[in-house]
PDB file of C-alpha atoms in Angstrom:
ATOM      1  CA  MET A   1     -27.419  30.100   5.129  1.00 44.00           C
ATOM      2  CA  GLY A   2     -27.482  33.249   2.979  1.00 53.00           C
ATOM      3  CA  ASN A   3     -25.187  31.623   0.377  1.00 68.00           C
ATOM      4  CA  ARG A   4     -27.500  28.682  -0.227  1.00 74.00           C
ATOM      5  CA  PRO A   5     -29.592  28.818  -3.403  1.00 77.00           C
ATOM      6  CA  PRO A   6     -33.394  28.721  -2.923  1.00 86.00           C
ATOM      7  CA  LEU A   7     -34.696  25.185  -2.670  1.00 89.00           C
ATOM      8  CA  ARG A   8     -37.710  25.978  -4.878  1.00 91.00           C
ATOM      9  CA  ALA A   9     -35.399  26.974  -7.737  1.00 91.00           C
ATOM     10  CA  LEU A  10     -33.288  23.835  -7.334  1.00 92.00           C
ATOM     11  CA  HIS A  11     -36.409  21.650  -7.228  1.00 91.00           C
ATOM     12  CA  ALA A  12     -37.910  23.366 -10.279  1.00 92.00           C
ATOM     13  CA  PHE A  13     -34.721  22.958 -12.320  1.00 92.00           C
ATOM     14  CA  GLU A  14     -34.283  19.272 -11.344  1.00 92.00           C
ATOM     15  CA  ALA A  15     -37.860  18.438 -12.281  1.00 90.00           C
ATOM     16  CA  ALA A  16     -37.669  20.325 -15.595  1.00 90.00           C
ATOM     17  CA  ALA A  17     -34.343  18.648 -16.485  1.00 89.00           C
ATOM     18  CA  ARG A  18     -35.675  15.209 -15.544  1.00 89.00           C
ATOM     19  CA  HIS A  19     -38.852  15.597 -17.605  1.00 88.00           C
ATOM     20  CA  GLY A  20     -37.313  17.712 -20.357  1.00 86.00           C
ATOM     21  CA  SER A  21     -40.369  19.949 -20.076  1.00 87.00           C
ATOM     22  CA  PHE A  22     -41.478  22.948 -17.998  1.00 89.00           C
ATOM     23  CA  LYS A  23     -45.085  21.803 -18.378  1.00 90.00           C
ATOM     24  CA  ALA A  24     -44.439  18.296 -17.025  1.00 89.00           C
ATOM     25  CA  ALA A  25     -42.359  19.724 -14.177  1.00 90.00           C
ATOM     26  CA  ALA A  26     -45.181  22.109 -13.337  1.00 90.00           C
ATOM     27  CA  THR A  27     -47.703  19.240 -13.241  1.00 91.00           C
ATOM     28  CA  GLU A  28     -45.461  17.258 -10.896  1.00 90.00           C
ATOM     29  CA  LEU A  29     -44.897  20.175  -8.513  1.00 90.00           C
ATOM     30  CA  GLY A  30     -48.425  21.526  -8.665  1.00 91.00           C
ATOM     31  CA  VAL A  31     -47.550  24.962 -10.062  1.00 92.00           C
ATOM     32  CA  THR A  32     -47.766  26.700 -13.444  1.00 93.00           C
ATOM     33  CA  PRO A  33     -45.183  26.386 -16.230  1.00 90.00           C
ATOM     34  CA  THR A  34     -44.584  30.126 -15.816  1.00 92.00           C
ATOM     35  CA  ALA A  35     -43.643  29.556 -12.168  1.00 93.00           C
ATOM     36  CA  ILE A  36     -41.168  26.842 -13.212  1.00 91.00           C
ATOM     37  CA  SER A  37     -39.653  29.176 -15.809  1.00 90.00           C
ATOM     38  CA  HIS A  38     -39.375  31.935 -13.212  1.00 93.00           C
ATOM     39  CA  GLN A  39     -37.573  29.672 -10.706  1.00 92.00           C
ATOM     40  CA  VAL A  40     -35.161  28.373 -13.362  1.00 92.00           C
ATOM     41  CA  ARG A  41     -34.313  31.953 -14.414  1.00 92.00           C
ATOM     42  CA  LEU A  42     -33.670  32.811 -10.772  1.00 92.00           C
ATOM     43  CA  LEU A  43     -31.244  29.884 -10.515  1.00 91.00           C
ATOM     44  CA  GLU A  44     -29.547  30.964 -13.747  1.00 90.00           C
ATOM     45  CA  GLU A  45     -29.055  34.437 -12.300  1.00 90.00           C
ATOM     46  CA  ILE A  46     -27.476  32.932  -9.195  1.00 89.00           C
ATOM     47  CA  CYS A  47     -25.185  30.680 -11.274  1.00 88.00           C
ATOM     48  CA  GLY A  48     -24.438  33.384 -13.833  1.00 88.00           C
ATOM     49  CA  LEU A  49     -24.928  30.736 -16.542  1.00 90.00           C
ATOM     50  CA  LYS A  50     -27.724  29.529 -18.817  1.00 91.00           C
ATOM     51  CA  LEU A  51     -28.953  26.083 -17.749  1.00 91.00           C
ATOM     52  CA  PHE A  52     -31.354  25.398 -20.637  1.00 89.00           C
ATOM     53  CA  GLN A  53     -31.291  26.091 -24.365  1.00 86.00           C
ATOM     54  CA  ARG A  54     -34.859  27.358 -24.669  1.00 71.00           C
ATOM     55  CA  ARG A  55     -36.150  25.756 -27.827  1.00 68.00           C
ATOM     56  CA  PRO A  56     -39.822  25.017 -28.394  1.00 62.00           C
ATOM     57  CA  ARG A  57     -39.222  21.260 -28.443  1.00 66.00           C
ATOM     58  CA  PRO A  58     -37.419  19.569 -26.876  1.00 73.00           C
ATOM     59  CA  LEU A  59     -36.028  21.382 -23.835  1.00 82.00           C
ATOM     60  CA  VAL A  60     -32.247  20.931 -23.977  1.00 87.00           C
ATOM     61  CA  LEU A  61     -29.702  21.356 -21.140  1.00 89.00           C
ATOM     62  CA  THR A  62     -26.651  23.526 -21.700  1.00 91.00           C
ATOM     63  CA  SER A  63     -23.249  22.148 -20.676  1.00 89.00           C
ATOM     64  CA  ALA A  64     -23.630  23.912 -17.309  1.00 90.00           C
ATOM     65  CA  GLY A  65     -27.114  22.456 -16.829  1.00 89.00           C
ATOM     66  CA  ALA A  66     -25.835  18.991 -17.764  1.00 89.00           C
ATOM     67  CA  ARG A  67     -23.199  19.257 -15.023  1.00 89.00           C
ATOM     68  CA  LEU A  68     -25.661  20.494 -12.420  1.00 91.00           C
ATOM     69  CA  PHE A  69     -28.533  18.076 -13.090  1.00 89.00           C
ATOM     70  CA  PRO A  70     -26.933  14.767 -11.906  1.00 86.00           C
ATOM     71  CA  ILE A  71     -25.609  16.502  -8.781  1.00 87.00           C
ATOM     72  CA  LEU A  72     -29.077  17.714  -7.836  1.00 87.00           C
ATOM     73  CA  ARG A  73     -30.735  14.430  -8.800  1.00 85.00           C
ATOM     74  CA  ASN A  74     -28.365  12.483  -6.539  1.00 82.00           C
ATOM     75  CA  ALA A  75     -28.788  15.019  -3.755  1.00 82.00           C
ATOM     76  CA  PHE A  76     -32.603  14.749  -3.839  1.00 82.00           C
ATOM     77  CA  ASP A  77     -32.354  10.939  -3.947  1.00 77.00           C
ATOM     78  CA  LEU A  78     -30.064  11.037  -0.917  1.00 76.00           C
ATOM     79  CA  LEU A  79     -32.496  13.281   0.945  1.00 77.00           C
ATOM     80  CA  ALA A  80     -35.376  10.953   0.113  1.00 73.00           C
ATOM     81  CA  GLY A  81     -33.423   7.940   1.352  1.00 67.00           C
ATOM     82  CA  SER A  82     -32.447   9.729   4.541  1.00 68.00           C
ATOM     83  CA  LEU A  83     -36.048  10.658   5.281  1.00 70.00           C
ATOM     84  CA  ALA A  84     -37.124   7.062   4.668  1.00 63.00           C
ATOM     85  CA  ALA A  85     -34.450   5.858   7.074  1.00 59.00           C
ATOM     86  CA  VAL A  86     -35.564   8.279   9.759  1.00 60.00           C
ATOM     87  CA  ALA A  87     -39.164   7.134   9.352  1.00 59.00           C
ATOM     88  CA  GLU A  88     -38.144   3.555  10.293  1.00 54.00           C
ATOM     89  CA  PRO A  89     -37.711   3.536  14.096  1.00 48.00           C
ATOM     90  CA  ASP A  90     -35.770   0.255  14.184  1.00 50.00           C
ATOM     91  CA  PHE A  91     -33.477   1.121  11.300  1.00 54.00           C
ATOM     92  CA  GLN A  92     -29.755   1.264  12.083  1.00 71.00           C
ATOM     93  CA  ALA A  93     -27.612   2.529   9.224  1.00 85.00           C
ATOM     94  CA  PRO A  94     -24.270   0.757   9.001  1.00 92.00           C
ATOM     95  CA  LEU A  95     -21.209   2.582  10.268  1.00 94.00           C
ATOM     96  CA  ARG A  96     -19.194   3.022   7.071  1.00 95.00           C
ATOM     97  CA  VAL A  97     -15.493   2.329   7.556  1.00 97.00           C
ATOM     98  CA  THR A  98     -13.057   2.882   4.707  1.00 96.00           C
ATOM     99  CA  SER A  99      -9.698   1.142   4.893  1.00 96.00           C
ATOM    100  CA  PRO A 100      -6.705   0.338   2.665  1.00 94.00           C
ATOM    101  CA  ASN A 101      -7.330  -2.994   0.976  1.00 93.00           C
ATOM    102  CA  ALA A 102      -4.429  -4.870   2.576  1.00 94.00           C
ATOM    103  CA  PHE A 103      -5.255  -3.698   6.116  1.00 96.00           C
ATOM    104  CA  ALA A 104      -8.960  -4.458   5.629  1.00 96.00           C
ATOM    105  CA  SER A 105      -8.271  -7.944   4.316  1.00 95.00           C
ATOM    106  CA  ARG A 106      -5.436  -9.009   6.624  1.00 94.00           C
ATOM    107  CA  TRP A 107      -6.150  -7.125   9.882  1.00 96.00           C
ATOM    108  CA  LEU A 108      -9.690  -5.762  10.049  1.00 96.00           C
ATOM    109  CA  VAL A 109     -11.844  -8.491   8.502  1.00 95.00           C
ATOM    110  CA  PRO A 110     -10.451 -11.392  10.597  1.00 94.00           C
ATOM    111  CA  ARG A 111     -11.325  -9.414  13.762  1.00 95.00           C
ATOM    112  CA  LEU A 112     -14.903  -8.575  12.768  1.00 95.00           C
ATOM    113  CA  PRO A 113     -16.471 -11.497  14.683  1.00 95.00           C
ATOM    114  CA  LYS A 114     -15.232  -9.812  17.878  1.00 94.00           C
ATOM    115  CA  TRP A 115     -16.902  -6.579  16.753  1.00 95.00           C
ATOM    116  CA  ARG A 116     -20.219  -8.328  16.274  1.00 94.00           C
ATOM    117  CA  GLU A 117     -19.914  -9.944  19.708  1.00 94.00           C
ATOM    118  CA  ALA A 118     -19.200  -6.617  21.394  1.00 93.00           C
ATOM    119  CA  ASN A 119     -21.514  -4.396  19.295  1.00 94.00           C
ATOM    120  CA  PRO A 120     -24.357  -6.475  17.857  1.00 92.00           C
ATOM    121  CA  ALA A 121     -26.585  -3.406  17.419  1.00 91.00           C
ATOM    122  CA  ILE A 122     -24.085  -1.503  15.223  1.00 93.00           C
ATOM    123  CA  PRO A 123     -23.663  -2.999  11.732  1.00 94.00           C
ATOM    124  CA  LEU A 124     -20.510  -2.135   9.818  1.00 95.00           C
ATOM    125  CA  GLU A 125     -19.971  -1.464   6.127  1.00 94.00           C
ATOM    126  CA  ILE A 126     -16.301  -2.037   5.248  1.00 95.00           C
ATOM    127  CA  ILE A 127     -15.163  -0.067   2.207  1.00 94.00           C
ATOM    128  CA  GLY A 128     -11.838  -1.547   1.116  1.00 93.00           C
ATOM    129  CA  THR A 129     -10.026   0.914  -1.137  1.00 91.00           C
ATOM    130  CA  ASP A 130      -6.592   2.445  -1.453  1.00 89.00           C
ATOM    131  CA  ALA A 131      -8.176   5.730  -2.559  1.00 87.00           C
ATOM    132  CA  LEU A 132      -8.636   8.474   0.058  1.00 87.00           C
ATOM    133  CA  LEU A 133     -12.397   8.897   0.472  1.00 89.00           C
ATOM    134  CA  ASP A 134     -13.550  12.337   1.594  1.00 88.00           C
ATOM    135  CA  LEU A 135     -15.143  12.125   5.050  1.00 89.00           C
ATOM    136  CA  ARG A 136     -16.287  15.758   4.801  1.00 85.00           C
ATOM    137  CA  ALA A 137     -18.280  14.914   1.677  1.00 83.00           C
ATOM    138  CA  GLY A 138     -19.978  12.014   3.485  1.00 85.00           C
ATOM    139  CA  ALA A 139     -18.192   9.217   1.593  1.00 88.00           C
ATOM    140  CA  ALA A 140     -17.670   7.317   4.881  1.00 92.00           C
ATOM    141  CA  ASP A 141     -18.073   7.803   8.623  1.00 94.00           C
ATOM    142  CA  VAL A 142     -14.661   6.531   9.698  1.00 96.00           C
ATOM    143  CA  ALA A 143     -11.386   6.000   7.831  1.00 96.00           C
ATOM    144  CA  ILE A 144      -8.297   3.928   8.441  1.00 97.00           C
ATOM    145  CA  ARG A 145      -5.446   5.975   7.029  1.00 95.00           C
ATOM    146  CA  TYR A 146      -1.907   4.707   6.442  1.00 94.00           C
ATOM    147  CA  THR A 147       0.432   7.694   6.681  1.00 93.00           C
ATOM    148  CA  ARG A 148       3.485   9.101   8.447  1.00 91.00           C
ATOM    149  CA  ARG A 149       1.482  11.630  10.483  1.00 90.00           C
ATOM    150  CA  PRO A 150      -2.174  12.264  11.403  1.00 90.00           C
ATOM    151  CA  PRO A 151      -4.286  13.974   8.711  1.00 87.00           C
ATOM    152  CA  LEU A 152      -4.898  17.661   9.380  1.00 88.00           C
ATOM    153  CA  GLY A 153      -8.335  18.941  10.327  1.00 88.00           C
ATOM    154  CA  LEU A 154      -9.715  15.572  11.428  1.00 92.00           C
ATOM    155  CA  ALA A 155      -9.837  13.734  14.743  1.00 95.00           C
ATOM    156  CA  SER A 156      -7.520  10.719  14.812  1.00 95.00           C
ATOM    157  CA  HIS A 157      -6.153   7.884  16.926  1.00 96.00           C
ATOM    158  CA  GLU A 158      -3.012   5.912  16.103  1.00 96.00           C
ATOM    159  CA  ILE A 159      -3.666   2.186  15.972  1.00 95.00           C
ATOM    160  CA  CYS A 160      -0.080   1.050  15.471  1.00 95.00           C
ATOM    161  CA  ARG A 161       3.111   1.683  13.534  1.00 96.00           C
ATOM    162  CA  ASP A 162       4.549  -1.023  11.323  1.00 96.00           C
ATOM    163  CA  SER A 163       7.973  -2.096  10.060  1.00 97.00           C
ATOM    164  CA  PHE A 164       8.994  -3.947   6.919  1.00 97.00           C
ATOM    165  CA  PHE A 165      11.339  -6.898   6.457  1.00 97.00           C
ATOM    166  CA  PRO A 166      11.785  -9.807   4.020  1.00 97.00           C
ATOM    167  CA  VAL A 167       9.263 -12.631   4.495  1.00 97.00           C
ATOM    168  CA  CYS A 168       8.721 -15.896   2.685  1.00 96.00           C
ATOM    169  CA  SER A 169       7.044 -19.262   2.956  1.00 96.00           C
ATOM    170  CA  PRO A 170       8.996 -21.859   5.002  1.00 94.00           C
ATOM    171  CA  ARG A 171       8.407 -24.218   2.074  1.00 93.00           C
ATOM    172  CA  LEU A 172      10.513 -21.951  -0.129  1.00 93.00           C
ATOM    173  CA  LEU A 173      13.481 -22.175   2.261  1.00 89.00           C
ATOM    174  CA  ALA A 174      13.041 -25.920   2.632  1.00 89.00           C
ATOM    175  CA  SER A 175      13.124 -26.410  -1.142  1.00 85.00           C
ATOM    176  CA  ASP A 176      16.604 -24.859  -1.268  1.00 79.00           C
ATOM    177  CA  GLY A 177      17.972 -26.681   1.751  1.00 79.00           C
ATOM    178  CA  ARG A 178      20.483 -23.943   2.594  1.00 81.00           C
ATOM    179  CA  ALA A 179      20.179 -21.487   5.446  1.00 82.00           C
ATOM    180  CA  ILE A 180      20.035 -17.727   4.845  1.00 87.00           C
ATOM    181  CA  GLU A 181      23.061 -16.378   6.696  1.00 87.00           C
ATOM    182  CA  ARG A 182      23.580 -13.032   5.029  1.00 88.00           C
ATOM    183  CA  ALA A 183      21.681 -10.518   2.924  1.00 90.00           C
ATOM    184  CA  ALA A 184      23.256 -11.725  -0.327  1.00 88.00           C
ATOM    185  CA  ASP A 185      21.737 -15.160   0.255  1.00 90.00           C
ATOM    186  CA  LEU A 186      18.284 -13.739  -0.441  1.00 91.00           C
ATOM    187  CA  LEU A 187      19.237 -13.252  -4.054  1.00 89.00           C
ATOM    188  CA  ARG A 188      19.115 -17.018  -4.573  1.00 89.00           C
ATOM    189  CA  TYR A 189      15.353 -16.667  -4.493  1.00 92.00           C
ATOM    190  CA  PRO A 190      12.881 -14.730  -6.641  1.00 93.00           C
ATOM    191  CA  LEU A 191      12.244 -11.235  -5.268  1.00 94.00           C
ATOM    192  CA  ILE A 192       8.616 -10.117  -5.290  1.00 95.00           C
ATOM    193  CA  HIS A 193       7.834  -6.405  -5.567  1.00 93.00           C
ATOM    194  CA  PHE A 194       4.591  -4.462  -5.277  1.00 90.00           C
ATOM    195  CA  ASP A 195       3.876  -0.913  -6.389  1.00 85.00           C
ATOM    196  CA  TRP A 196       3.756   1.932  -3.851  1.00 78.00           C
ATOM    197  CA  MET A 197       1.096   4.148  -5.343  1.00 65.00           C
ATOM    198  CA  ASN A 198       1.985   7.156  -3.141  1.00 66.00           C
ATOM    199  CA  ARG A 199       5.406   7.371  -4.858  1.00 72.00           C
ATOM    200  CA  ASP A 200       7.111   8.109  -1.530  1.00 80.00           C
ATOM    201  CA  PRO A 201      10.904   8.048  -2.175  1.00 80.00           C
ATOM    202  CA  ASP A 202      11.376   6.802   1.411  1.00 84.00           C
ATOM    203  CA  ALA A 203       8.888   3.935   1.073  1.00 90.00           C
ATOM    204  CA  PRO A 204      10.186   0.608   2.456  1.00 92.00           C
ATOM    205  CA  THR A 205      10.770  -1.062  -0.904  1.00 91.00           C
ATOM    206  CA  TRP A 206      13.269  -3.674  -2.080  1.00 91.00           C
ATOM    207  CA  SER A 207      15.418  -0.831  -3.503  1.00 88.00           C
ATOM    208  CA  ARG A 208      15.725   0.790  -0.086  1.00 90.00           C
ATOM    209  CA  TRP A 209      16.190  -2.502   1.709  1.00 92.00           C
ATOM    210  CA  LEU A 210      18.967  -3.649  -0.647  1.00 90.00           C
ATOM    211  CA  ALA A 211      20.673  -0.260  -0.402  1.00 89.00           C
ATOM    212  CA  THR A 212      20.617  -0.494   3.392  1.00 91.00           C
ATOM    213  CA  ALA A 213      21.725  -4.129   3.404  1.00 91.00           C
ATOM    214  CA  ARG A 214      24.646  -3.320   1.097  1.00 88.00           C
ATOM    215  CA  SER A 215      26.279  -1.410   3.920  1.00 87.00           C
ATOM    216  CA  ILE A 216      26.576  -4.654   5.902  1.00 85.00           C
ATOM    217  CA  ASP A 217      27.021  -7.054   2.964  1.00 83.00           C
ATOM    218  CA  PRO A 218      29.043  -5.468   0.136  1.00 80.00           C
ATOM    219  CA  GLU A 219      28.649  -8.584  -2.035  1.00 75.00           C
ATOM    220  CA  LEU A 220      25.048  -7.672  -2.778  1.00 79.00           C
ATOM    221  CA  ILE A 221      24.400  -7.049  -6.464  1.00 71.00           C
ATOM    222  CA  PRO A 222      24.188  -3.231  -6.963  1.00 59.00           C
ATOM    223  CA  ASP A 223      20.967  -3.435  -8.956  1.00 61.00           C
ATOM    224  CA  LYS A 224      18.653  -6.378  -9.359  1.00 63.00           C
ATOM    225  CA  ALA A 225      15.469  -6.475 -11.405  1.00 64.00           C
ATOM    226  CA  TRP A 226      12.390  -7.834  -9.678  1.00 69.00           C
ATOM    227  CA  ASP A 227      11.556 -11.397 -10.614  1.00 86.00           C
ATOM    228  CA  LEU A 228       7.863 -10.808 -10.029  1.00 91.00           C
ATOM    229  CA  SER A 229       6.034  -7.480  -9.643  1.00 91.00           C
ATOM    230  CA  PHE A 230       2.441  -6.678  -8.667  1.00 92.00           C
ATOM    231  CA  ARG A 231       0.351  -3.534  -8.701  1.00 87.00           C
ATOM    232  CA  GLU A 232      -1.592  -4.687  -5.597  1.00 90.00           C
ATOM    233  CA  GLU A 233       0.021  -5.458  -2.247  1.00 92.00           C
ATOM    234  CA  LEU A 234      -2.490  -8.235  -1.552  1.00 94.00           C
ATOM    235  CA  HIS A 235      -1.483 -10.079  -4.720  1.00 95.00           C
ATOM    236  CA  ALA A 236       2.177  -9.890  -3.770  1.00 95.00           C
ATOM    237  CA  ILE A 237       1.366 -11.355  -0.316  1.00 96.00           C
ATOM    238  CA  ASP A 238      -0.620 -14.167  -1.901  1.00 96.00           C
ATOM    239  CA  ALA A 239       2.359 -14.984  -4.114  1.00 96.00           C
ATOM    240  CA  VAL A 240       4.684 -15.060  -1.106  1.00 97.00           C
ATOM    241  CA  VAL A 241       2.348 -17.353   0.876  1.00 96.00           C
ATOM    242  CA  ALA A 242       2.233 -19.620  -2.188  1.00 96.00           C
ATOM    243  CA  GLY A 243       6.030 -19.969  -2.043  1.00 95.00           C
ATOM    244  CA  GLN A 244       6.784 -18.013  -5.206  1.00 95.00           C
ATOM    245  CA  GLY A 245       9.490 -15.788  -3.701  1.00 95.00           C
ATOM    246  CA  ILE A 246      10.426 -13.283  -0.995  1.00 96.00           C
ATOM    247  CA  ALA A 247       8.834  -9.867  -0.461  1.00 96.00           C
ATOM    248  CA  ILE A 248       9.320  -6.879   1.829  1.00 96.00           C
ATOM    249  CA  CYS A 249       6.096  -6.854   3.870  1.00 97.00           C
ATOM    250  CA  SER A 250       4.530  -5.008   6.766  1.00 97.00           C
ATOM    251  CA  ASP A 251       4.655  -6.886  10.068  1.00 97.00           C
ATOM    252  CA  VAL A 252       1.139  -5.593  10.766  1.00 96.00           C
ATOM    253  CA  VAL A 253      -0.405  -6.654   7.477  1.00 96.00           C
ATOM    254  CA  VAL A 254       1.143 -10.182   7.532  1.00 97.00           C
ATOM    255  CA  GLY A 255       1.020 -10.487  11.324  1.00 95.00           C
ATOM    256  CA  ARG A 256      -1.404 -13.412  11.298  1.00 94.00           C
ATOM    257  CA  GLU A 257       0.675 -15.314   8.731  1.00 96.00           C
ATOM    258  CA  LEU A 258       3.810 -14.803  10.818  1.00 96.00           C
ATOM    259  CA  GLU A 259       1.946 -15.946  13.899  1.00 95.00           C
ATOM    260  CA  ASN A 260       0.538 -19.143  12.336  1.00 96.00           C
ATOM    261  CA  GLY A 261       3.784 -19.991  10.564  1.00 96.00           C
ATOM    262  CA  SER A 262       2.584 -19.720   6.961  1.00 96.00           C
ATOM    263  CA  LEU A 263       5.226 -17.000   6.572  1.00 97.00           C
ATOM    264  CA  VAL A 264       8.594 -16.597   8.265  1.00 96.00           C
ATOM    265  CA  ARG A 265      11.042 -13.756   8.532  1.00 96.00           C
ATOM    266  CA  ALA A 266      13.789 -14.315   5.957  1.00 95.00           C
ATOM    267  CA  HIS A 267      16.304 -11.749   7.313  1.00 94.00           C
ATOM    268  CA  PRO A 268      16.457  -9.617  10.501  1.00 94.00           C
ATOM    269  CA  LEU A 269      17.120  -6.276   8.760  1.00 95.00           C
ATOM    270  CA  SER A 270      13.967  -4.110   8.840  1.00 96.00           C
ATOM    271  CA  LEU A 271      12.869  -0.707   7.557  1.00 96.00           C
ATOM    272  CA  PRO A 272      10.477   1.689   9.327  1.00 95.00           C
ATOM    273  CA  GLY A 273       6.999   1.875   7.835  1.00 94.00           C
ATOM    274  CA  TYR A 274       4.113   4.242   8.572  1.00 95.00           C
ATOM    275  CA  SER A 275       1.263   4.483  11.070  1.00 96.00           C
ATOM    276  CA  PHE A 276      -2.311   3.237  10.811  1.00 97.00           C
ATOM    277  CA  TYR A 277      -4.732   5.873  12.115  1.00 97.00           C
ATOM    278  CA  VAL A 278      -8.462   5.787  12.823  1.00 97.00           C
ATOM    279  CA  VAL A 279      -9.733   9.104  11.453  1.00 96.00           C
ATOM    280  CA  TRP A 280     -13.121  10.762  11.814  1.00 96.00           C
ATOM    281  CA  MET A 281     -14.746  14.189  11.609  1.00 92.00           C
ATOM    282  CA  HIS A 282     -15.024  16.385  14.669  1.00 90.00           C
ATOM    283  CA  HIS A 283     -18.628  16.634  15.823  1.00 88.00           C
ATOM    284  CA  SER A 284     -19.758  13.791  13.583  1.00 88.00           C
ATOM    285  CA  PRO A 285     -23.467  12.986  13.834  1.00 87.00           C
ATOM    286  CA  ARG A 286     -22.404   9.373  14.437  1.00 91.00           C
ATOM    287  CA  SER A 287     -20.014  10.196  17.269  1.00 91.00           C
ATOM    288  CA  ALA A 288     -21.532   7.570  19.618  1.00 92.00           C
ATOM    289  CA  GLU A 289     -20.989   4.714  17.142  1.00 94.00           C
ATOM    290  CA  ILE A 290     -17.543   6.039  16.229  1.00 95.00           C
ATOM    291  CA  GLU A 291     -16.598   6.063  19.927  1.00 95.00           C
ATOM    292  CA  SER A 292     -17.676   2.409  20.144  1.00 96.00           C
ATOM    293  CA  PHE A 293     -15.552   1.570  17.090  1.00 97.00           C
ATOM    294  CA  LEU A 294     -12.587   3.451  18.539  1.00 95.00           C
ATOM    295  CA  ALA A 295     -12.889   1.612  21.883  1.00 95.00           C
ATOM    296  CA  TRP A 296     -13.018  -1.706  20.019  1.00 96.00           C
ATOM    297  CA  ILE A 297      -9.948  -0.804  17.990  1.00 95.00           C
ATOM    298  CA  ARG A 298      -8.027   0.065  21.167  1.00 93.00           C
ATOM    299  CA  THR A 299      -8.963  -3.288  22.681  1.00 92.00           C
ATOM    300  CA  ASN A 300      -8.025  -5.358  19.634  1.00 90.00           C
ATOM    301  CA  ALA A 301      -4.950  -3.531  18.340  1.00 84.00           C
TER     302      ALA A 301
END
């Protein structure tokens, strides 16, 4: 608590920066302009930096003040919104769940009707993104993380571990009329690649799959350029479902397509993938809702 700057000083600076005037800030806060100036100087002493260029007109922020102002403005807006939410007795804030785009689209979203049946009083906000949102900073309440091991410093539960193998539309195989009997037979078809943004050298890509397959089928071409490449995994899957080629895909992410027959396994050779984890903060203020989400995940995994 002793390291926190005084709230009065923060409030005085935010109001002065918003109005561009000590006098207008003083009117808003019900104090004198001298009191506003005093609080701003106190904050400057704490920061060790000037926050305003004190000209008669207009009041101008320094570079340090310009960095601080939007942070404080957003913080005060968040506080105001939180107080408004608390004042509404029937209000239930959504449980915010961040997830990789492919997992959210192919695994999580199709199962959401079961969530609503089991937990009608707990709304969800699904944040599909491949970026790692910071739970400690309040960016989300729960995260689905795709990684080799549980993240450090956070509570976690493993949902499942996936594997990767070549998949394609049955229409693609039917158009050729010849069975795939060996790894080299895959090269008769366009190979679809998607970018692994984590740059893991051991990621289950076509390069690794072909290198592994070459040990059992030496007739494989040493190096083959991709016929079609995507930045997003979901776009690559859509292209495969449309019959445009063969891709190395996660059995978890395309599990529904394999089950309903819109995709088939093109070759038995597989590569190990990663694990999907539910991750949350220890002692989260939303621990009851998180426990409900975790129980639902366990039931539906």
